[in-house]
Structure formats: structure tokens, C-alpha cells
Amino acid sequence: MTSYASSLFFWRFVFATAVLICLFKDVEVQSQNAAAELALMQQFEQFMVEHEKVYDSLAEKMRRFEIFKDNLKKIEELNADPEQTAIFGVNVMADLTKLVDCTKESDMCEGGEFEAAFKVMQDPGLTSEKEYPYKAANGTCKSKFTVIEKLKSYKDVSGSDSKLIAALPTSPLVIAMNANDDFQWYIGGVLNPKSCPADGLNHGVVIIGLCGDSWLIRNSWGTKWGTEKGHIYIKRGKCGIGLWAYSFKA
């Protein structure tokens, strides 16, 4: 009986010790996870300050925080790819789920046609940003404003790279392109995306230069995005660039 009792005590002791070890490890893991989450929240708070982000409620802030964390993972994956020639990082777009996130309604800010915009630029013409500021939301067209410039003409130069290169010395080129996730988190280098279908045109930008086999493009997301205060270098022949392009004269 004494031997049996000793054996039973021993195995109970072993079991209790194992349980305690598991509990301690679980507490340690939870502590590490909490520390990592706190570090991410601090990074998110810094991002909010740097990019002047303000959310309507705590619930909206936490929703954006979850998006921010998911985007950080995608950025890390892109930078870990040895074949990438671009650099990706946290920029003004890091709390967004898609490239255009200006309103909550699904049918708002869905873009427009270049030629329709050009016709307005011809008649009635353009006014100043101060008089008619961009608000990133649907609105009603103002019929009265001070005209400071009119577009004289525009020309369709869509097609091959050679057509774009020939037109570029006389005018910046307004183009449509496929702006995918790689584009969204770009902060430097030359963007050469692996997957960027030409049939996915979803964004309007302006080609302002040619650097070797790369286009220098001005985007419309402000000076805190991209490189050189709102610009991007992207390899020629990518993302449908050239399928829809216009030169113009003011």
C-alpha cells in the first residue's frame, strides 16, 4: 500500500507540475501577444498623428486599426520578396481597404470619363483650388465661378509606348492604369508588379517623365504618398499604361 500511495503521489505531482507549466506558458504567450498588440497600437497612433487621421468614433478607429494591421502584413510580404525592385511601407493609405475610400456609400466617388472632364475644362473652364476646393466626395456642380484657365485642346494618344514617348515632350499625359495593392503602399524604387492585369484600369494619373525603362508618374493622393512628394516610378509595359492616354494643351 505504501508503494502504491507513493507512486500515486508521484504521478499526481507530475501531472500538477505539467499543468502549471502549461499555464505559465499560456500566460507568457498572452503577455507577448498583448505587448505586440500594444506596439502595433502605438504605431497606429503615430500613423494617425503623422497623416492627420481623425475617425468619427472609437468603433471606427478600431475598425481602421484592424485594417492597418492587415496592411502591415501585406507590406512585409511585399518587402520580403527578393524579386521586388520597389520599396513598400506605411503611408497615408495604410488604413484603407481599397484605393478609393472617400465615402461609405458604395456608388460614390467611382471615378469618371476623361473626355467628359476635358470638355468641362474647355467650357466653362477651370477655376482656382481656393474657390472650388476638392472635397473627395460627391457634390453638386457649381455654375458660377471665376474662370482662370481653359483647355485649348486634347488628343487621344492611346496605344503603344512609342506613341506615349513621342507625345511626352510636348505635354504631360493623362492616363488610366490598374493601381493594385503594390501601388497603394509604394514608397520608393521602381514598381514592377508581378500581377497587374491590363484589363483592370481603375485609376487616373499623369505621366510627367521617362527614366530609362520606367515612367515617372504624378499621383493624386497628396505629397505624403509615394516618392518625391506624390510620385511613383513604374516599369513600362505594366498595369495597362498606354491603353487609355491623352495629351493636352492649355
PDB file of N, CA, C and O in Angstrom, residues 114-127 147-156 171-172 174 246-250:
ATOM      1  N   PHE A 114     -12.455  60.572 -68.833  1.00  0.00           N
ATOM      2  CA  PHE A 114     -11.501  61.635 -69.130  1.00  0.00           C
ATOM      3  C   PHE A 114     -12.093  62.685 -70.068  1.00  0.00           C
ATOM      4  O   PHE A 114     -11.980  63.887 -69.836  1.00  0.00           O
ATOM      5  N   GLU A 115     -12.711  62.228 -71.145  1.00  0.00           N
ATOM      6  CA  GLU A 115     -13.194  63.170 -72.154  1.00  0.00           C
ATOM      7  C   GLU A 115     -14.292  64.070 -71.601  1.00  0.00           C
ATOM      8  O   GLU A 115     -14.379  65.247 -71.971  1.00  0.00           O
ATOM      9  N   ALA A 116     -15.118  63.546 -70.721  1.00  0.00           N
ATOM     10  CA  ALA A 116     -16.153  64.377 -70.100  1.00  0.00           C
ATOM     11  C   ALA A 116     -15.510  65.480 -69.266  1.00  0.00           C
ATOM     12  O   ALA A 116     -15.958  66.634 -69.270  1.00  0.00           O
ATOM     13  N   ALA A 117     -14.431  65.131 -68.561  1.00  0.00           N
ATOM     14  CA  ALA A 117     -13.714  66.132 -67.763  1.00  0.00           C
ATOM     15  C   ALA A 117     -13.041  67.160 -68.668  1.00  0.00           C
ATOM     16  O   ALA A 117     -13.055  68.367 -68.378  1.00  0.00           O
ATOM     17  N   PHE A 118     -12.459  66.700 -69.771  1.00  0.00           N
ATOM     18  CA  PHE A 118     -11.795  67.626 -70.694  1.00  0.00           C
ATOM     19  C   PHE A 118     -12.780  68.640 -71.271  1.00  0.00           C
ATOM     20  O   PHE A 118     -12.448  69.818 -71.446  1.00  0.00           O
ATOM     21  N   LYS A 119     -13.985  68.191 -71.569  1.00  0.00           N
ATOM     22  CA  LYS A 119     -14.989  69.099 -72.135  1.00  0.00           C
ATOM     23  C   LYS A 119     -15.372  70.189 -71.141  1.00  0.00           C
ATOM     24  O   LYS A 119     -15.591  71.344 -71.522  1.00  0.00           O
ATOM     25  N   VAL A 120     -15.449  69.824 -69.862  1.00  0.00           N
ATOM     26  CA  VAL A 120     -15.726  70.831 -68.832  1.00  0.00           C
ATOM     27  C   VAL A 120     -14.553  71.799 -68.717  1.00  0.00           C
ATOM     28  O   VAL A 120     -14.736  73.006 -68.517  1.00  0.00           O
ATOM     29  N   MET A 121     -13.330  71.276 -68.855  1.00  0.00           N
ATOM     30  CA  MET A 121     -12.144  72.128 -68.787  1.00  0.00           C
ATOM     31  C   MET A 121     -12.089  73.105 -69.960  1.00  0.00           C
ATOM     32  O   MET A 121     -11.502  74.181 -69.856  1.00  0.00           O
ATOM     33  N   GLN A 122     -12.721  72.728 -71.077  1.00  0.00           N
ATOM     34  CA  GLN A 122     -12.795  73.626 -72.229  1.00  0.00           C
ATOM     35  C   GLN A 122     -13.911  74.653 -72.067  1.00  0.00           C
ATOM     36  O   GLN A 122     -13.754  75.824 -72.399  1.00  0.00           O
ATOM     37  N   ASP A 123     -15.032  74.206 -71.559  1.00  0.00           N
ATOM     38  CA  ASP A 123     -16.188  75.081 -71.387  1.00  0.00           C
ATOM     39  C   ASP A 123     -17.070  74.540 -70.256  1.00  0.00           C
ATOM     40  O   ASP A 123     -17.605  73.438 -70.379  1.00  0.00           O
ATOM     41  N   PRO A 124     -17.156  75.224 -69.133  1.00  0.00           N
ATOM     42  CA  PRO A 124     -16.814  76.634 -68.914  1.00  0.00           C
ATOM     43  C   PRO A 124     -15.350  76.923 -68.610  1.00  0.00           C
ATOM     44  O   PRO A 124     -14.922  78.064 -68.705  1.00  0.00           O
ATOM     45  N   GLY A 125     -14.551  75.912 -68.201  1.00  0.00           N
ATOM     46  CA  GLY A 125     -13.157  76.162 -67.888  1.00  0.00           C
ATOM     47  C   GLY A 125     -12.830  75.833 -66.437  1.00  0.00           C
ATOM     48  O   GLY A 125     -13.640  75.246 -65.714  1.00  0.00           O
ATOM     49  N   LEU A 126     -11.630  76.239 -66.027  1.00  0.00           N
ATOM     50  CA  LEU A 126     -11.130  75.906 -64.693  1.00  0.00           C
ATOM     51  C   LEU A 126     -11.067  77.137 -63.799  1.00  0.00           C
ATOM     52  O   LEU A 126     -10.794  78.244 -64.263  1.00  0.00           O
ATOM     53  N   THR A 127     -11.292  76.905 -62.514  1.00  0.00           N
ATOM     54  CA  THR A 127     -11.129  77.954 -61.521  1.00  0.00           C
ATOM     55  C   THR A 127     -10.022  77.552 -60.556  1.00  0.00           C
ATOM     56  O   THR A 127      -9.351  76.527 -60.751  1.00  0.00           O
ATOM     57  N   VAL A 147     -13.353  81.920 -63.921  1.00  0.00           N
ATOM     58  CA  VAL A 147     -12.556  81.106 -64.841  1.00  0.00           C
ATOM     59  C   VAL A 147     -11.153  81.693 -64.949  1.00  0.00           C
ATOM     60  O   VAL A 147     -10.981  82.865 -65.282  1.00  0.00           O
ATOM     61  N   ILE A 148     -10.147  80.877 -64.646  1.00  0.00           N
ATOM     62  CA  ILE A 148      -8.759  81.347 -64.730  1.00  0.00           C
ATOM     63  C   ILE A 148      -7.979  80.657 -65.847  1.00  0.00           C
ATOM     64  O   ILE A 148      -6.896  81.104 -66.216  1.00  0.00           O
ATOM     65  N   GLU A 149      -8.525  79.571 -66.384  1.00  0.00           N
ATOM     66  CA  GLU A 149      -7.831  78.850 -67.448  1.00  0.00           C
ATOM     67  C   GLU A 149      -8.822  77.973 -68.193  1.00  0.00           C
ATOM     68  O   GLU A 149      -9.805  77.497 -67.623  1.00  0.00           O
ATOM     69  N   LYS A 150      -8.560  77.788 -69.497  1.00  0.00           N
ATOM     70  CA  LYS A 150      -9.369  76.874 -70.296  1.00  0.00           C
ATOM     71  C   LYS A 150      -8.459  75.931 -71.071  1.00  0.00           C
ATOM     72  O   LYS A 150      -7.370  76.321 -71.498  1.00  0.00           O
ATOM     73  N   LEU A 151      -8.914  74.716 -71.220  1.00  0.00           N
ATOM     74  CA  LEU A 151      -8.181  73.737 -72.012  1.00  0.00           C
ATOM     75  C   LEU A 151      -8.413  74.033 -73.490  1.00  0.00           C
ATOM     76  O   LEU A 151      -9.555  74.111 -73.941  1.00  0.00           O
ATOM     77  N   LYS A 152      -7.333  74.212 -74.229  1.00  0.00           N
ATOM     78  CA  LYS A 152      -7.465  74.539 -75.651  1.00  0.00           C
ATOM     79  C   LYS A 152      -7.799  73.306 -76.484  1.00  0.00           C
ATOM     80  O   LYS A 152      -8.665  73.342 -77.360  1.00  0.00           O
ATOM     81  N   SER A 153      -7.086  72.223 -76.208  1.00  0.00           N
ATOM     82  CA  SER A 153      -7.326  71.015 -76.997  1.00  0.00           C
ATOM     83  C   SER A 153      -6.772  69.796 -76.272  1.00  0.00           C
ATOM     84  O   SER A 153      -5.951  69.921 -75.362  1.00  0.00           O
ATOM     85  N   TYR A 154      -7.234  68.640 -76.672  1.00  0.00           N
ATOM     86  CA  TYR A 154      -6.690  67.385 -76.152  1.00  0.00           C
ATOM     87  C   TYR A 154      -6.659  66.366 -77.280  1.00  0.00           C
ATOM     88  O   TYR A 154      -7.399  66.480 -78.269  1.00  0.00           O
ATOM     89  N   LYS A 155      -5.788  65.383 -77.141  1.00  0.00           N
ATOM     90  CA  LYS A 155      -5.591  64.408 -78.216  1.00  0.00           C
ATOM     91  C   LYS A 155      -5.441  63.013 -77.634  1.00  0.00           C
ATOM     92  O   LYS A 155      -4.713  62.807 -76.657  1.00  0.00           O
ATOM     93  N   ASP A 156      -6.114  62.071 -78.233  1.00  0.00           N
ATOM     94  CA  ASP A 156      -6.003  60.674 -77.827  1.00  0.00           C
ATOM     95  C   ASP A 156      -4.688  60.107 -78.358  1.00  0.00           C
ATOM     96  O   ASP A 156      -4.462  60.065 -79.570  1.00  0.00           O
ATOM     97  N   SER A 171       3.722  67.516 -73.846  1.00  0.00           N
ATOM     98  CA  SER A 171       2.617  67.581 -72.889  1.00  0.00           C
ATOM     99  C   SER A 171       2.720  66.452 -71.868  1.00  0.00           C
ATOM    100  O   SER A 171       3.110  65.333 -72.220  1.00  0.00           O
ATOM    101  N   PRO A 172       2.361  66.722 -70.602  1.00  0.00           N
ATOM    102  CA  PRO A 172       2.147  65.603 -69.679  1.00  0.00           C
ATOM    103  C   PRO A 172       1.013  64.743 -70.229  1.00  0.00           C
ATOM    104  O   PRO A 172       0.165  65.231 -70.975  1.00  0.00           O
ATOM    105  N   VAL A 174      -2.231  62.345 -69.521  1.00  0.00           N
ATOM    106  CA  VAL A 174      -3.251  61.837 -68.608  1.00  0.00           C
ATOM    107  C   VAL A 174      -3.565  60.405 -69.025  1.00  0.00           C
ATOM    108  O   VAL A 174      -3.929  60.155 -70.179  1.00  0.00           O
ATOM    109  N   TYR A 246      -4.051  60.495 -72.984  1.00  0.00           N
ATOM    110  CA  TYR A 246      -4.352  61.745 -73.682  1.00  0.00           C
ATOM    111  C   TYR A 246      -3.255  62.772 -73.410  1.00  0.00           C
ATOM    112  O   TYR A 246      -2.753  62.886 -72.290  1.00  0.00           O
ATOM    113  N   SER A 247      -2.921  63.520 -74.452  1.00  0.00           N
ATOM    114  CA  SER A 247      -2.102  64.716 -74.286  1.00  0.00           C
ATOM    115  C   SER A 247      -3.039  65.917 -74.368  1.00  0.00           C
ATOM    116  O   SER A 247      -4.180  65.793 -74.823  1.00  0.00           O
ATOM    117  N   PHE A 248      -2.565  67.079 -73.930  1.00  0.00           N
ATOM    118  CA  PHE A 248      -3.452  68.244 -73.943  1.00  0.00           C
ATOM    119  C   PHE A 248      -2.649  69.532 -74.040  1.00  0.00           C
ATOM    120  O   PHE A 248      -1.444  69.570 -73.774  1.00  0.00           O
ATOM    121  N   LYS A 249      -3.340  70.604 -74.419  1.00  0.00           N
ATOM    122  CA  LYS A 249      -2.756  71.937 -74.479  1.00  0.00           C
ATOM    123  C   LYS A 249      -3.658  72.907 -73.736  1.00  0.00           C
ATOM    124  O   LYS A 249      -4.867  72.918 -73.955  1.00  0.00           O
ATOM    125  N   ALA A 250      -3.054  73.707 -72.862  1.00  0.00           N
ATOM    126  CA  ALA A 250      -3.823  74.695 -72.098  1.00  0.00           C
ATOM    127  C   ALA A 250      -3.637  76.078 -72.696  1.00  0.00           C
ATOM    128  O   ALA A 250      -2.677  76.337 -73.410  1.00  0.00           O
TER     129      ALA A 250
END
